[in-house]
mmCIF file of C-alpha atoms and ligand atoms in Angstrom:
data_model
loop_
_atom_site.group_PDB
_atom_site.id
_atom_site.type_symbol
_atom_site.label_atom_id
_atom_site.label_comp_id
_atom_site.label_asym_id
_atom_site.label_seq_id
_atom_site.Cartn_x
_atom_site.Cartn_y
_atom_site.Cartn_z
ATOM 1 C CA UNK A 1 130.958 98.652 127.621
ATOM 2 C CA UNK A 2 129.287 95.920 129.701
ATOM 3 C CA UNK A 3 130.496 92.336 130.045
ATOM 4 C CA UNK A 4 129.288 89.682 127.754
ATOM 5 C CA UNK A 5 125.624 88.630 127.791
ATOM 6 C CA UNK A 6 125.013 85.119 128.992
ATOM 7 C CA UNK A 7 123.668 84.014 125.588
ATOM 8 C CA UNK A 8 123.527 80.374 126.526
ATOM 9 C CA UNK A 9 121.334 80.896 129.503
ATOM 10 C CA UNK A 10 119.049 83.261 127.543
ATOM 11 C CA UNK A 11 118.726 80.680 124.832
ATOM 12 C CA UNK A 12 117.696 78.032 127.404
ATOM 13 C CA UNK A 13 115.209 80.383 128.851
ATOM 14 C CA UNK A 14 113.715 81.058 125.432
ATOM 15 C CA UNK A 15 113.410 77.280 124.929
ATOM 16 C CA UNK A 16 111.691 76.812 128.265
ATOM 17 C CA UNK A 17 109.257 79.674 127.500
ATOM 18 C CA UNK A 18 108.511 78.084 124.137
ATOM 19 C CA UNK A 19 107.575 74.848 125.956
ATOM 20 C CA UNK A 20 104.558 76.632 127.438
ATOM 21 C CA UNK A 21 102.507 76.083 124.292
ATOM 22 C CA UNK A 22 99.047 74.744 123.204
ATOM 23 C CA UNK A 23 100.593 73.595 119.902
ATOM 24 C CA UNK A 24 103.195 70.836 119.542
ATOM 25 C CA UNK A 25 106.828 72.088 119.149
ATOM 26 C CA UNK A 26 108.294 73.852 117.250
ATOM 27 C CA UNK A 27 104.980 75.738 116.924
ATOM 28 C CA UNK A 28 103.964 78.008 119.804
ATOM 29 C CA UNK A 29 100.367 78.873 120.579
ATOM 30 C CA UNK A 30 99.870 80.980 123.696
ATOM 31 C CA UNK A 31 96.637 82.872 123.957
ATOM 32 C CA UNK A 32 96.364 85.607 126.525
ATOM 33 C CA UNK A 33 94.973 84.601 129.915
ATOM 34 C CA UNK A 34 94.792 80.888 128.895
ATOM 35 C CA UNK A 35 96.342 78.452 131.263
ATOM 36 C CA UNK A 36 99.477 78.207 129.199
ATOM 37 C CA UNK A 37 99.877 82.021 129.148
ATOM 38 C CA UNK A 38 99.508 82.094 132.911
ATOM 39 C CA UNK A 39 102.158 79.442 133.379
ATOM 40 C CA UNK A 40 104.499 81.323 131.002
ATOM 41 C CA UNK A 41 103.844 84.478 132.985
ATOM 42 C CA UNK A 42 104.817 82.606 136.197
ATOM 43 C CA UNK A 43 108.086 81.473 134.617
ATOM 44 C CA UNK A 44 108.937 85.034 133.584
ATOM 45 C CA UNK A 45 108.039 86.416 137.067
ATOM 46 C CA UNK A 46 110.277 83.809 138.656
ATOM 47 C CA UNK A 47 113.205 84.928 136.523
ATOM 48 C CA UNK A 48 112.536 88.523 137.483
ATOM 49 C CA UNK A 49 112.473 87.737 141.208
ATOM 50 C CA UNK A 50 115.662 85.686 140.943
ATOM 51 C CA UNK A 51 117.260 88.828 139.467
ATOM 52 C CA UNK A 52 116.080 90.734 142.635
ATOM 53 C CA UNK A 53 113.583 92.794 140.554
ATOM 54 C CA UNK A 54 110.461 94.142 142.269
ATOM 55 C CA UNK A 55 107.456 92.672 140.505
ATOM 56 C CA UNK A 56 104.048 94.288 140.171
ATOM 57 C CA UNK A 57 100.990 93.657 137.956
ATOM 58 C CA UNK A 58 98.193 95.962 136.863
ATOM 59 C CA UNK A 59 94.558 95.294 136.336
ATOM 60 C CA UNK A 60 94.980 94.038 132.741
ATOM 61 C CA UNK A 61 97.931 91.881 133.672
ATOM 62 C CA UNK A 62 100.728 94.110 132.396
ATOM 63 C CA UNK A 63 103.656 92.962 134.500
ATOM 64 C CA UNK A 64 106.456 95.323 135.621
ATOM 65 C CA UNK A 65 109.825 94.137 137.105
ATOM 66 C CA UNK A 66 111.844 96.971 138.438
ATOM 67 C CA UNK A 67 115.523 97.261 139.296
ATOM 68 C CA UNK A 68 115.452 100.146 141.774
ATOM 69 C CA UNK A 69 117.943 102.854 140.826
ATOM 70 C CA UNK A 70 119.998 105.068 143.156
ATOM 71 C CA UNK A 71 117.568 107.890 142.486
ATOM 72 C CA UNK A 72 114.152 106.256 142.409
ATOM 73 C CA UNK A 73 112.345 109.592 142.337
ATOM 74 C CA UNK A 74 113.340 110.031 138.692
ATOM 75 C CA UNK A 75 111.092 108.434 136.028
ATOM 76 C CA UNK A 76 112.507 105.033 135.260
ATOM 77 C CA UNK A 77 113.737 103.710 131.874
ATOM 78 C CA UNK A 78 111.791 100.809 130.665
ATOM 79 C CA UNK A 79 112.191 97.923 128.223
ATOM 80 C CA UNK A 80 109.969 94.940 127.322
ATOM 81 C CA UNK A 81 107.619 93.296 124.905
ATOM 82 C CA UNK A 82 105.014 90.465 124.921
ATOM 83 C CA UNK A 83 104.832 86.688 125.534
ATOM 84 C CA UNK A 84 101.449 85.918 123.967
ATOM 85 C CA UNK A 85 101.658 84.154 120.661
ATOM 86 C CA UNK A 86 99.129 83.775 117.824
ATOM 87 C CA UNK A 87 98.023 80.163 116.899
ATOM 88 C CA UNK A 88 100.841 78.167 115.335
ATOM 89 C CA UNK A 89 103.456 80.900 115.783
ATOM 90 C CA UNK A 90 107.120 80.811 116.586
ATOM 91 C CA UNK A 91 109.427 81.103 119.603
ATOM 92 C CA UNK A 92 110.894 84.545 119.227
ATOM 93 C CA UNK A 93 108.304 87.137 118.494
ATOM 94 C CA UNK A 94 107.957 89.250 121.671
ATOM 95 C CA UNK A 95 109.727 86.755 123.912
ATOM 96 C CA UNK A 96 113.223 88.024 122.804
ATOM 97 C CA UNK A 97 112.241 91.465 124.081
ATOM 98 C CA UNK A 98 111.037 90.201 127.455
ATOM 99 C CA UNK A 99 113.695 87.555 128.289
ATOM 100 C CA UNK A 100 116.344 89.708 126.490
ATOM 101 C CA UNK A 101 115.279 92.595 128.744
ATOM 102 C CA UNK A 102 115.765 90.443 131.875
ATOM 103 C CA UNK A 103 119.212 89.257 130.615
ATOM 104 C CA UNK A 104 120.177 92.857 129.781
ATOM 105 C CA UNK A 105 119.464 93.735 133.450
ATOM 106 C CA UNK A 106 121.386 90.681 134.742
ATOM 107 C CA UNK A 107 124.252 91.669 132.444
ATOM 108 C CA UNK A 108 124.440 95.126 133.951
ATOM 109 C CA UNK A 109 124.119 93.696 137.407
ATOM 110 C CA UNK A 110 127.066 91.315 136.804
ATOM 111 C CA UNK A 111 129.109 94.247 135.563
ATOM 112 C CA UNK A 112 128.729 96.097 138.868
ATOM 113 C CA UNK A 113 126.701 98.843 137.221
ATOM 114 C CA UNK A 114 124.257 100.736 139.462
ATOM 115 C CA UNK A 115 121.490 102.539 137.555
ATOM 116 C CA UNK A 116 120.637 106.039 138.648
ATOM 117 C CA UNK A 117 117.071 105.860 137.216
ATOM 118 C CA UNK A 118 115.325 102.593 137.907
ATOM 119 C CA UNK A 119 115.258 100.181 135.004
ATOM 120 C CA UNK A 120 112.010 98.279 134.417
ATOM 121 C CA UNK A 121 111.210 95.221 132.334
ATOM 122 C CA UNK A 122 107.622 95.145 131.174
ATOM 123 C CA UNK A 123 105.609 92.184 129.953
ATOM 124 C CA UNK A 124 102.646 93.634 128.042
ATOM 125 C CA UNK A 125 99.326 91.868 127.994
ATOM 126 C CA UNK A 126 97.881 90.699 124.622
ATOM 127 C CA UNK A 127 100.023 92.351 122.031
ATOM 128 C CA UNK A 128 98.414 89.948 119.637
ATOM 129 C CA UNK A 129 94.731 90.487 118.649
ATOM 130 C CA UNK A 130 93.881 86.832 118.803
ATOM 131 C CA UNK A 131 91.571 86.719 121.785
ATOM 132 C CA UNK A 132 89.917 90.108 121.913
ATOM 133 C CA UNK A 133 90.279 91.284 118.285
ATOM 134 C CA UNK A 134 92.518 94.279 119.067
ATOM 135 C CA UNK A 135 96.308 94.216 119.206
ATOM 136 C CA UNK A 136 98.431 95.877 121.961
ATOM 137 C CA UNK A 137 95.570 95.722 124.453
ATOM 138 C CA UNK A 138 97.923 96.160 127.473
ATOM 139 C CA UNK A 139 100.052 98.989 126.124
ATOM 140 C CA UNK A 140 97.006 100.781 124.661
ATOM 141 C CA UNK A 141 95.400 100.914 128.137
ATOM 142 C CA UNK A 142 98.697 101.878 129.647
ATOM 143 C CA UNK A 143 99.176 104.829 127.257
ATOM 144 C CA UNK A 144 95.558 105.917 127.515
ATOM 145 C CA UNK A 145 94.929 104.969 123.913
ATOM 146 C CA UNK A 146 91.954 102.814 124.678
ATOM 147 C CA UNK A 147 88.893 103.630 126.869
ATOM 148 C CA UNK A 148 88.705 101.498 129.926
ATOM 149 C CA UNK A 149 85.047 100.741 129.092
ATOM 150 C CA UNK A 150 86.468 98.031 126.712
ATOM 151 C CA UNK A 151 86.443 95.794 129.817
ATOM 152 C CA UNK A 152 82.701 95.464 129.190
ATOM 153 C CA UNK A 153 82.655 95.591 125.399
ATOM 154 C CA UNK A 154 85.519 93.481 124.215
ATOM 155 C CA UNK A 155 84.556 89.778 124.323
ATOM 156 C CA UNK A 156 86.068 86.310 123.903
ATOM 157 C CA UNK A 157 83.637 83.399 123.363
ATOM 158 C CA UNK A 158 80.842 85.339 124.986
ATOM 159 C CA UNK A 159 82.879 86.368 128.046
ATOM 160 C CA UNK A 160 83.828 90.023 128.543
ATOM 161 C CA UNK A 161 87.454 91.153 128.913
ATOM 162 C CA UNK A 162 86.526 91.985 132.602
ATOM 163 C CA UNK A 163 85.248 88.436 133.194
ATOM 164 C CA UNK A 164 88.186 86.785 131.483
ATOM 165 C CA UNK A 165 90.916 88.790 133.270
ATOM 166 C CA UNK A 166 89.114 88.335 136.619
ATOM 167 C CA UNK A 167 89.169 84.574 136.116
ATOM 168 C CA UNK A 168 92.866 84.852 135.307
ATOM 169 C CA UNK A 169 93.426 86.672 138.630
ATOM 170 C CA UNK A 170 93.610 90.302 137.463
ATOM 171 C CA UNK A 171 91.158 92.440 139.193
ATOM 172 C CA UNK A 172 90.850 96.147 139.865
ATOM 173 C CA UNK A 173 89.585 98.971 137.613
ATOM 174 C CA UNK A 174 90.996 99.158 134.026
ATOM 175 C CA UNK A 175 91.041 102.973 134.413
ATOM 176 C CA UNK A 176 93.962 102.461 136.796
ATOM 177 C CA UNK A 177 96.091 100.911 134.155
ATOM 178 C CA UNK A 178 96.876 104.179 132.483
ATOM 179 C CA UNK A 179 100.100 105.936 133.360
ATOM 180 C CA UNK A 180 100.667 109.600 132.646
ATOM 181 C CA UNK A 181 102.992 110.974 129.951
ATOM 182 C CA UNK A 182 106.446 111.458 131.525
ATOM 183 C CA UNK A 183 106.100 108.431 133.918
ATOM 184 C CA UNK A 184 108.889 106.855 131.997
ATOM 185 C CA UNK A 185 112.092 108.645 130.952
ATOM 186 C CA UNK A 186 112.420 106.346 127.908
ATOM 187 C CA UNK A 187 111.225 102.998 126.578
ATOM 188 C CA UNK A 188 113.273 100.656 124.379
ATOM 189 C CA UNK A 189 111.994 97.455 122.804
ATOM 190 C CA UNK A 190 114.150 94.627 121.491
ATOM 191 C CA UNK A 191 112.403 92.549 118.843
ATOM 192 C CA UNK A 192 113.053 90.375 115.863
ATOM 193 C CA UNK A 193 112.789 92.230 112.578
ATOM 194 C CA UNK A 194 109.934 90.016 111.236
ATOM 195 C CA UNK A 195 111.212 91.068 107.771
ATOM 196 C CA UNK A 196 114.191 90.116 105.546
ATOM 197 C CA UNK A 197 116.154 93.417 105.331
ATOM 198 C CA UNK A 198 118.816 92.890 108.052
ATOM 199 C CA UNK A 199 119.599 89.351 106.903
ATOM 200 C CA UNK A 200 119.725 90.315 103.224
ATOM 201 C CA UNK A 201 122.043 93.214 103.917
ATOM 202 C CA UNK A 202 124.283 91.351 106.438
ATOM 203 C CA UNK A 203 123.445 93.765 109.235
ATOM 204 C CA UNK A 204 123.494 92.960 112.938
ATOM 205 C CA UNK A 205 121.037 95.522 114.251
ATOM 206 C CA UNK A 206 118.200 97.584 112.886
ATOM 207 C CA UNK A 207 117.670 100.924 114.610
ATOM 208 C CA UNK A 208 114.019 101.678 114.174
ATOM 209 C CA UNK A 209 113.222 105.304 113.401
ATOM 210 C CA UNK A 210 109.451 105.050 112.868
ATOM 211 C CA UNK A 211 106.591 102.616 113.212
ATOM 212 C CA UNK A 212 103.934 102.407 110.513
ATOM 213 C CA UNK A 213 100.379 103.444 111.220
ATOM 214 C CA UNK A 214 98.092 100.455 111.406
ATOM 215 C CA UNK A 215 94.263 100.516 110.837
ATOM 216 C CA UNK A 216 91.865 97.682 110.653
ATOM 217 C CA UNK A 217 88.201 97.419 109.755
ATOM 218 C CA UNK A 218 85.332 95.039 109.410
ATOM 219 C CA UNK A 219 83.354 94.973 106.207
ATOM 220 C CA UNK A 220 79.972 93.384 106.756
ATOM 221 C CA UNK A 221 78.052 92.516 103.529
ATOM 222 C CA UNK A 222 74.417 91.433 103.565
ATOM 223 C CA UNK A 223 72.759 89.992 100.414
ATOM 224 C CA UNK A 224 70.156 87.313 100.037
ATOM 225 C CA UNK A 225 70.555 83.573 100.493
ATOM 226 C CA UNK A 226 68.786 80.783 98.768
ATOM 227 C CA UNK A 227 69.069 77.323 97.228
ATOM 228 C CA UNK A 228 72.135 76.950 95.069
ATOM 229 C CA UNK A 229 70.042 75.122 92.463
ATOM 230 C CA UNK A 230 66.922 77.153 92.525
ATOM 231 C CA UNK A 231 68.024 80.839 92.568
ATOM 232 C CA UNK A 232 68.763 81.914 89.039
ATOM 233 C CA UNK A 233 71.981 83.848 88.336
ATOM 234 C CA UNK A 234 70.325 87.086 87.274
ATOM 235 C CA UNK A 235 68.313 87.198 90.555
ATOM 236 C CA UNK A 236 71.229 86.617 92.872
ATOM 237 C CA UNK A 237 72.415 89.031 95.558
ATOM 238 C CA UNK A 238 75.409 86.960 96.613
ATOM 239 C CA UNK A 239 77.119 88.441 99.652
ATOM 240 C CA UNK A 240 80.324 86.537 99.192
ATOM 241 C CA UNK A 241 80.832 87.617 95.495
ATOM 242 C CA UNK A 242 80.331 91.249 96.578
ATOM 243 C CA UNK A 243 82.901 90.711 99.358
ATOM 244 C CA UNK A 244 85.308 89.119 96.926
ATOM 245 C CA UNK A 245 85.189 92.176 94.681
ATOM 246 C CA UNK A 246 85.653 94.342 97.836
ATOM 247 C CA UNK A 247 88.801 92.383 98.725
ATOM 248 C CA UNK A 248 90.184 93.115 95.310
ATOM 249 C CA UNK A 249 89.212 96.768 95.752
ATOM 250 C CA UNK A 250 91.283 96.724 99.001
ATOM 251 C CA UNK A 251 94.303 95.545 97.069
ATOM 252 C CA UNK A 252 93.716 98.175 94.349
ATOM 253 C CA UNK A 253 93.417 100.990 96.904
ATOM 254 C CA UNK A 254 96.795 100.098 98.451
ATOM 255 C CA UNK A 255 98.502 99.742 95.056
ATOM 256 C CA UNK A 256 96.960 103.069 93.861
ATOM 257 C CA UNK A 257 99.254 105.110 96.177
ATOM 258 C CA UNK A 258 102.254 104.068 94.235
ATOM 259 C CA UNK A 259 104.242 103.787 97.482
ATOM 260 C CA UNK A 260 105.945 100.659 98.604
ATOM 261 C CA UNK A 261 105.112 101.681 102.178
ATOM 262 C CA UNK A 262 101.341 101.196 101.703
ATOM 263 C CA UNK A 263 100.091 97.715 102.379
ATOM 264 C CA UNK A 264 96.572 96.343 102.743
ATOM 265 C CA UNK A 265 95.411 92.782 103.518
ATOM 266 C CA UNK A 266 92.012 91.073 103.671
ATOM 267 C CA UNK A 267 92.994 88.260 106.036
ATOM 268 C CA UNK A 268 89.576 87.183 107.289
ATOM 269 C CA UNK A 269 86.548 86.158 105.209
ATOM 270 C CA UNK A 270 83.622 84.480 106.972
ATOM 271 C CA UNK A 271 80.838 83.260 104.703
ATOM 272 C CA UNK A 272 77.359 82.510 106.082
ATOM 273 C CA UNK A 273 75.780 80.020 106.033
ATOM 274 C CA UNK A 274 78.897 78.398 104.631
ATOM 275 C CA UNK A 275 77.203 75.521 102.841
ATOM 276 C CA UNK A 276 78.100 74.256 99.386
ATOM 277 C CA UNK A 277 74.464 74.278 98.209
ATOM 278 C CA UNK A 278 73.509 77.636 99.636
ATOM 279 C CA UNK A 279 73.941 81.137 98.182
ATOM 280 C CA UNK A 280 75.914 83.161 100.681
ATOM 281 C CA UNK A 281 73.626 85.630 102.453
ATOM 282 C CA UNK A 282 76.171 87.347 104.722
ATOM 283 C CA UNK A 283 79.981 87.816 104.518
ATOM 284 C CA UNK A 284 82.395 89.424 106.920
ATOM 285 C CA UNK A 285 85.757 90.610 105.744
ATOM 286 C CA UNK A 286 88.451 91.869 108.097
ATOM 287 C CA UNK A 287 90.984 94.281 106.533
ATOM 288 C CA UNK A 288 94.321 95.562 107.714
ATOM 289 C CA UNK A 289 95.772 98.772 106.168
ATOM 290 C CA UNK A 290 99.199 100.258 107.107
ATOM 291 C CA UNK A 291 101.341 103.102 105.988
ATOM 292 C CA UNK A 292 104.117 105.153 107.384
ATOM 293 C CA UNK A 293 102.300 108.289 106.180
ATOM 294 C CA UNK A 294 99.038 108.867 108.104
ATOM 295 C CA UNK A 295 97.292 111.015 105.434
ATOM 296 C CA UNK A 296 98.025 108.481 102.735
ATOM 297 C CA UNK A 297 96.812 105.649 105.022
ATOM 298 C CA UNK A 298 93.588 107.546 105.658
ATOM 299 C CA UNK A 299 93.134 108.233 101.928
ATOM 300 C CA UNK A 300 93.334 104.462 101.295
ATOM 301 C CA UNK A 301 90.711 103.905 103.972
ATOM 302 C CA UNK A 302 88.458 106.455 102.287
ATOM 303 C CA UNK A 303 89.172 104.777 98.840
ATOM 304 C CA UNK A 304 88.140 101.390 100.253
ATOM 305 C CA UNK A 305 84.918 102.909 101.627
ATOM 306 C CA UNK A 306 83.933 104.436 98.288
ATOM 307 C CA UNK A 307 84.743 101.239 96.381
ATOM 308 C CA UNK A 308 82.673 99.128 98.759
ATOM 309 C CA UNK A 309 79.641 101.437 98.297
ATOM 310 C CA UNK A 310 79.964 101.204 94.504
ATOM 311 C CA UNK A 311 80.215 97.453 94.530
ATOM 312 C CA UNK A 312 77.304 97.096 96.986
ATOM 313 C CA UNK A 313 75.116 99.339 94.773
ATOM 314 C CA UNK A 314 75.975 97.387 91.671
ATOM 315 C CA UNK A 315 75.416 93.932 93.266
ATOM 316 C CA UNK A 316 72.306 95.030 95.198
ATOM 317 C CA UNK A 317 73.663 94.096 98.590
ATOM 318 C CA UNK A 318 74.153 96.242 101.694
ATOM 319 C CA UNK A 319 77.469 97.034 103.194
ATOM 320 C CA UNK A 320 78.525 98.323 106.589
ATOM 321 C CA UNK A 321 82.035 99.252 107.505
ATOM 322 C CA UNK A 322 83.078 99.144 111.129
ATOM 323 C CA UNK A 323 86.428 100.580 112.041
ATOM 324 C CA UNK A 324 88.360 98.361 114.518
ATOM 325 C CA UNK A 325 91.308 100.623 115.071
ATOM 326 C CA UNK A 326 93.102 103.525 113.217
ATOM 327 C CA UNK A 327 96.268 104.533 114.935
ATOM 328 C CA UNK A 328 98.791 107.230 114.044
ATOM 329 C CA UNK A 329 102.387 106.259 113.222
ATOM 330 C CA UNK A 330 105.108 106.834 115.692
ATOM 331 C CA UNK A 331 108.528 108.474 115.245
ATOM 332 C CA UNK A 332 111.181 107.137 117.583
ATOM 333 C CA UNK A 333 112.980 109.638 119.868
ATOM 334 C CA UNK A 334 116.379 110.883 118.643
ATOM 335 C CA UNK A 335 118.100 110.565 121.937
ATOM 336 C CA UNK A 336 117.018 106.918 122.201
ATOM 337 C CA UNK A 337 118.102 106.293 118.606
ATOM 338 C CA UNK A 338 121.515 107.912 119.365
ATOM 339 C CA UNK A 339 121.975 105.710 122.496
ATOM 340 C CA UNK A 340 121.200 102.618 120.423
ATOM 341 C CA UNK A 341 123.661 103.596 117.663
ATOM 342 C CA UNK A 342 126.403 104.427 120.256
ATOM 343 C CA UNK A 343 125.854 101.005 121.829
ATOM 344 C CA UNK A 344 126.173 99.311 118.441
ATOM 345 C CA UNK A 345 129.414 101.168 117.814
ATOM 346 C CA UNK A 346 130.753 100.199 121.178
ATOM 347 C CA UNK A 347 130.113 96.504 120.339
ATOM 348 C CA UNK A 348 131.319 96.941 116.752
ATOM 349 C CA UNK A 349 128.052 95.775 115.330
ATOM 350 C CA UNK A 350 126.784 96.887 111.981
ATOM 351 C CA UNK A 351 123.537 98.782 112.333
ATOM 352 C CA UNK A 352 121.223 100.603 110.014
ATOM 353 C CA UNK A 353 118.168 102.827 110.496
ATOM 354 C CA UNK A 354 114.889 101.237 109.403
ATOM 355 C CA UNK A 355 111.088 101.568 109.611
ATOM 356 C CA UNK A 356 108.974 98.991 111.462
ATOM 357 C CA UNK A 357 106.130 97.968 109.213
ATOM 358 C CA UNK A 358 104.763 95.701 111.926
ATOM 359 C CA UNK A 359 103.477 97.465 114.955
ATOM 360 C CA UNK A 360 104.516 96.683 118.466
ATOM 361 C CA UNK A 361 103.822 97.839 122.052
ATOM 362 C CA UNK A 362 106.307 100.628 121.278
ATOM 363 C CA UNK A 363 103.761 102.260 119.001
ATOM 364 C CA UNK A 364 101.707 103.003 122.130
ATOM 365 C CA UNK A 365 104.554 103.560 124.537
ATOM 366 C CA UNK A 366 105.750 106.342 122.154
ATOM 367 C CA UNK A 367 102.665 108.340 123.208
ATOM 368 C CA UNK A 368 103.885 108.639 126.793
ATOM 369 C CA UNK A 369 107.692 108.237 126.564
ATOM 370 C CA UNK A 370 110.590 108.873 124.219
ATOM 371 C CA UNK A 371 110.822 105.450 122.514
ATOM 372 C CA UNK A 372 113.111 103.374 120.397
ATOM 373 C CA UNK A 373 113.334 99.876 119.064
ATOM 374 C CA UNK A 374 116.265 97.508 118.493
ATOM 375 C CA UNK A 375 115.639 94.958 115.655
ATOM 376 C CA UNK A 376 117.721 91.785 115.154
ATOM 377 C CA UNK A 377 117.709 89.670 112.025
ATOM 378 C CA UNK A 378 115.408 86.606 111.724
ATOM 379 C CA UNK A 379 115.971 83.865 109.216
ATOM 380 C CA UNK A 380 114.269 84.588 105.861
ATOM 381 C CA UNK A 381 112.307 87.385 107.505
ATOM 382 C CA UNK A 382 109.806 84.696 108.625
ATOM 383 C CA UNK A 383 107.614 85.372 111.591
ATOM 384 C CA UNK A 384 104.257 84.210 112.979
ATOM 385 C CA UNK A 385 105.208 80.726 111.838
ATOM 386 C CA UNK A 386 106.710 77.714 113.612
ATOM 387 C CA UNK A 387 109.925 78.045 111.618
ATOM 388 C CA UNK A 388 110.482 81.579 112.885
ATOM 389 C CA UNK A 389 114.140 81.659 113.887
ATOM 390 C CA UNK A 390 116.727 84.029 115.274
ATOM 391 C CA UNK A 391 120.243 82.767 116.003
ATOM 392 C CA UNK A 392 121.583 82.708 119.571
ATOM 393 C CA UNK A 393 124.304 85.072 118.309
ATOM 394 C CA UNK A 394 121.819 87.613 116.917
ATOM 395 C CA UNK A 395 119.758 87.443 120.140
ATOM 396 C CA UNK A 396 122.971 87.991 122.271
ATOM 397 C CA UNK A 397 123.975 90.926 120.103
ATOM 398 C CA UNK A 398 120.577 92.598 120.449
ATOM 399 C CA UNK A 399 120.686 91.952 124.214
ATOM 400 C CA UNK A 400 124.060 93.488 124.565
ATOM 401 C CA UNK A 401 123.034 96.576 122.634
ATOM 402 C CA UNK A 402 119.886 96.766 124.825
ATOM 403 C CA UNK A 403 121.947 96.514 128.004
ATOM 404 C CA UNK A 404 124.243 99.378 127.036
ATOM 405 C CA UNK A 405 121.271 101.467 125.792
ATOM 406 C CA UNK A 406 119.491 101.023 129.107
ATOM 407 C CA UNK A 407 122.642 101.850 131.002
ATOM 408 C CA UNK A 408 123.172 105.104 129.044
ATOM 409 C CA UNK A 409 119.486 106.210 129.361
ATOM 410 C CA UNK A 410 119.370 105.411 133.079
ATOM 411 C CA UNK A 411 122.310 107.734 133.769
ATOM 412 C CA UNK A 412 121.153 110.502 131.368
ATOM 413 C CA UNK A 413 120.025 113.670 133.033
ATOM 414 C CA UNK A 414 116.936 113.980 130.922
ATOM 415 C CA UNK A 415 116.130 111.866 127.961
ATOM 416 C CA UNK A 416 113.860 114.232 126.183
ATOM 417 C CA UNK A 417 111.350 116.841 127.125
ATOM 418 C CA UNK A 418 107.692 115.752 127.379
ATOM 419 C CA UNK A 419 106.331 112.333 126.622
ATOM 420 C CA UNK A 420 105.293 112.060 123.069
ATOM 421 C CA UNK A 421 107.210 110.641 120.183
ATOM 422 C CA UNK A 422 104.138 110.857 117.941
ATOM 423 C CA UNK A 423 104.372 112.326 114.489
HETATM 424 ZN ZN1 LIG B 501 105.825 90.966 118.607
#
């Protein structure tokens, strides 16, 4: 068992990181490659260098800080998360996994531990989809789950990803971001739960066994606009009303599976022209569907497609559905799960296996490395809000478990054959 985590220092660093924000405290807004994000990254890199870690960045800005092990030829063990934050978010989503990873390394260093495999802390670029419309941009490219041509096709305010990353100082070919399966012996991510289960059950640690499969799609409806006074009701082909029915059909499709693990959300609805006295001619919905069971998730997507066609036919509008992403679920690696549980037992912390309904960079890391996740409770299960809160004690517990887990994995002969934890 390693010496105590310096929870006070870690808490101060989390507060400093939260001060790099485009929104007033306690809200945090940190959009990838914005000036604030770049200053936050500099802060993180400084902490890594102070801990004598070797820092490297790839073409999309994924940042790697390596503690060189006594046998650097072996694939390293990695941990990490993200520092970008959606508009008006909180202080702990992602940041606990990055700064907690650095403190886990410092804790091991203070204890006199020398890793056999190198231990690497990773800051992934753009886990949040805010700027480019797709989540986990950095880890997707790293795991080869996204074609490097997205550099020219993903855009933000008319600028391509390639242009935006170049102006942020990240050049080089996106094709070089990918690392092969087996490049890491294991990957472990520390994260707030973003749900209420741990708090409700009085548990210290959630040991993630699987990550739900996310999919998202764009539903584009085109009808006919006109004057709100002049176009008579029987003649209307209102794009928004069709989209409204489609949003209800999305809900019905998710409920129809009868499983609590199926969820679907229509979180974006853009109405054109958006004037009070104009019949909507175009509407764009963006829909998120998740399930731990891939076949069931895909059946919900098919159900949504059929319903949209029916509604469009009935309302004499056209509908086009564009998939944004449809990823398989991930199953965490048993050896990593076992190491996390052993670490909880050593620290006398109450842990429980659980499923991650939110997805994380771990979903993609699991394609190339045996992967596990350590969840800590957050107040009320609240996340992506300014009042998101995890206690200093909970963060220190998670960091201690992470430290011991990394230590165990870094000395293990082989963590698991091959690289894929996919279902
Ligand atoms: Zn996160």
